CSV table of C-alpha atoms in Angstrom, one decimal:
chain,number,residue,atom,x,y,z
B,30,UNK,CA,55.0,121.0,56.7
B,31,UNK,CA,51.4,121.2,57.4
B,32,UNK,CA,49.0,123.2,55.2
B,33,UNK,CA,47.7,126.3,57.0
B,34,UNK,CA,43.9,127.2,55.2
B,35,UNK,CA,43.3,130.8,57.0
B,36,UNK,CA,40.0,131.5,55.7
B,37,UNK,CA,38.7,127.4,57.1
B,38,UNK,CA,41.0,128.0,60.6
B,39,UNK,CA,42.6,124.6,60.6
B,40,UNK,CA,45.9,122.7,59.3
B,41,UNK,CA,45.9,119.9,57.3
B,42,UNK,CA,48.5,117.3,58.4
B,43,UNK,CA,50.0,114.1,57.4
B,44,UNK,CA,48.5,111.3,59.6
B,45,UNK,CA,49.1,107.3,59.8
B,46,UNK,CA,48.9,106.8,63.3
B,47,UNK,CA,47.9,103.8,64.9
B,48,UNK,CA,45.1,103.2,67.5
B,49,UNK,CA,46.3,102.5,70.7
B,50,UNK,CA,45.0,99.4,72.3
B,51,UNK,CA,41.1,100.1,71.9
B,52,UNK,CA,41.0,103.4,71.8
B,53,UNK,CA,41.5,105.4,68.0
B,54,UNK,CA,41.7,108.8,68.6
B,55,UNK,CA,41.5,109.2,65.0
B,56,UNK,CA,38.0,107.9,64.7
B,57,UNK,CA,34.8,109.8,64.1
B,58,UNK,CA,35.9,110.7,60.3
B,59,UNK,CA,38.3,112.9,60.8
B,60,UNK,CA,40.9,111.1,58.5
B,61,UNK,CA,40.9,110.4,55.1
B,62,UNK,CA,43.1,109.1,52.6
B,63,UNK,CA,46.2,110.0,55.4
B,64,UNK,CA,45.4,113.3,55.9
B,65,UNK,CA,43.9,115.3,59.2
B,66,UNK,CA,42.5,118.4,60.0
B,67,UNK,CA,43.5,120.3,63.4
B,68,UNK,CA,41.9,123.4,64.5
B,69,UNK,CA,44.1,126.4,64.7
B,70,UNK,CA,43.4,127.4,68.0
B,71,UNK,CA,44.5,126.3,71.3
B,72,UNK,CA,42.6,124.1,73.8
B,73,UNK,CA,43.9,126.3,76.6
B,74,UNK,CA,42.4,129.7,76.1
B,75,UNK,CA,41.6,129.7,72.5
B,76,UNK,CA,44.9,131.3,71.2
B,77,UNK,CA,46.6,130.5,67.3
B,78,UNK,CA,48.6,127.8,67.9
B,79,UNK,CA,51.2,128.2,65.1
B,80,UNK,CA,53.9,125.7,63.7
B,81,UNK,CA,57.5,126.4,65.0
B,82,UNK,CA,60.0,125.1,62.3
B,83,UNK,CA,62.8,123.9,64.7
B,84,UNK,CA,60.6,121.9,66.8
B,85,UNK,CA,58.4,120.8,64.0
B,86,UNK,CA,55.4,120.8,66.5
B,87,UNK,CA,52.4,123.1,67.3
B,88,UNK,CA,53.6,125.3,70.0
B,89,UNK,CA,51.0,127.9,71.3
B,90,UNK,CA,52.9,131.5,71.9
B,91,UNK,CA,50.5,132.4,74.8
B,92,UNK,CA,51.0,129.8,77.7
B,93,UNK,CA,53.0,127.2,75.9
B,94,UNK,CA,51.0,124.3,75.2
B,95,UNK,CA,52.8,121.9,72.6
B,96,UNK,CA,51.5,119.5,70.5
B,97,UNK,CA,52.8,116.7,67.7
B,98,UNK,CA,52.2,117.1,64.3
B,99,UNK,CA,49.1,115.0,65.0
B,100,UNK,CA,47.8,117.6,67.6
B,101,UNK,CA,48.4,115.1,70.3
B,102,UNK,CA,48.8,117.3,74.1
B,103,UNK,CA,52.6,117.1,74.7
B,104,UNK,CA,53.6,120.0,77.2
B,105,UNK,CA,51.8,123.1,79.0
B,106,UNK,CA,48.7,123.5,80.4
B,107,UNK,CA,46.3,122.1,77.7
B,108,UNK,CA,43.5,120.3,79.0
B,109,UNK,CA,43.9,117.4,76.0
B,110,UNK,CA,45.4,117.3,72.1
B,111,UNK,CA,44.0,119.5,69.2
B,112,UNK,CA,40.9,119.6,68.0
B,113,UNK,CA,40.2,118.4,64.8
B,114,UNK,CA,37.3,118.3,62.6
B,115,UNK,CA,35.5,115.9,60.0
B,116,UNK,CA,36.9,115.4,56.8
B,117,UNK,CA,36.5,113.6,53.4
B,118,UNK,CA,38.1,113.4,50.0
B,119,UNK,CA,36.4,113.7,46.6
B,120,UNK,CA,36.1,111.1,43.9
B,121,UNK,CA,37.8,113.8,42.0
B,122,UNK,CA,40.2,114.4,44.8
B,123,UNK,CA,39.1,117.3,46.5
B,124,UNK,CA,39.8,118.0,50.2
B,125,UNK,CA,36.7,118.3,52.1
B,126,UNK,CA,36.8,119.6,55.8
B,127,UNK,CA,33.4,120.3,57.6
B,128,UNK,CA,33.7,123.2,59.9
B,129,UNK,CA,30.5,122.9,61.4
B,130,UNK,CA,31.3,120.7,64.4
B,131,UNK,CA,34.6,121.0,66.2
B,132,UNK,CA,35.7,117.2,67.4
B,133,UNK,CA,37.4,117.0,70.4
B,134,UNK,CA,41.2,116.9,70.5
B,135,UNK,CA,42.4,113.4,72.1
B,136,UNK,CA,43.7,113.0,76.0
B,137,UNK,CA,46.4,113.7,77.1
B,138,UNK,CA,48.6,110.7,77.4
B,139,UNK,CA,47.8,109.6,73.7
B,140,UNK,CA,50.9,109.0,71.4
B,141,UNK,CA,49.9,107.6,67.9
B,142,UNK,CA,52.8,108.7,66.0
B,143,UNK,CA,55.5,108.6,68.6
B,144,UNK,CA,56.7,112.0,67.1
B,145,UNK,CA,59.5,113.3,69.1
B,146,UNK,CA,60.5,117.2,68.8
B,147,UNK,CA,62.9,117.7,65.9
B,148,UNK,CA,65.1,120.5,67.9
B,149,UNK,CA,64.5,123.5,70.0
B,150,UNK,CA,61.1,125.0,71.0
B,151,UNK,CA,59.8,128.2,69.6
B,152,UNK,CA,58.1,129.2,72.6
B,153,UNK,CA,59.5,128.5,76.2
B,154,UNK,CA,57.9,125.8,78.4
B,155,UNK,CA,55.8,127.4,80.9
């Protein structure tokens, strides 16, 4: 599951995707030591995009948008993926995410992980 930090906004997820072709999606330092943070709220309109259990992807209650557990645009009317912001670890292992700038969330079409839903959608498809 990914680690929800209310007071920061974002999730922290697992990561280990690879580039695809040229492109990393990942780049810009927002990945370190195999973690990722995603900002909470949708690309749409700005809604909390929460984690459904049964689907094991971010589904956004208000219009539908889904996204992997990478934050990669899946379904619904997103313009692109999750946004994510820059992040580092500690010598002394502490996860540092930098609020400050919001990165923008890859295109749609990207598939790093090749994460397939794990069974039903909490929201309906709109």
């Amino acid at each position: 599951l990914p680690f929800y930090s209310g007071t920061g906004r974002f999730y922290i997820v697992k990561y280990n995707g690879k580039p695809e072709g040229d492109v990393d999606y990942a780049a810009e330092g927002v990945t370190a030591e195999g973690i990722m943070p995603l900002y909470q709220r949708c690309v749409h309109l700005g809604c909390r995009v929460p984690f459904c259990q049964q689907s094991q992807w971010f589904e956004c209650p208000c219009h539908g948008s889904k996204y992997n557990t990478a934050g990669e645009y899946k379904l619904g009317p997103a313009p692109h993926g999750l946004d994510r912001f820059k992040v580092s670890v500690s010598e002394t292992g502490d996860v540092l995410v930098d609020t400050a700038e919001v990165i923008l969330g890859p295109p749609r079409g990207a598939d790093t992980i090749k994460d397939p839903p794990s069974g039903p959608f909490c929201v309906a498809v709109q």
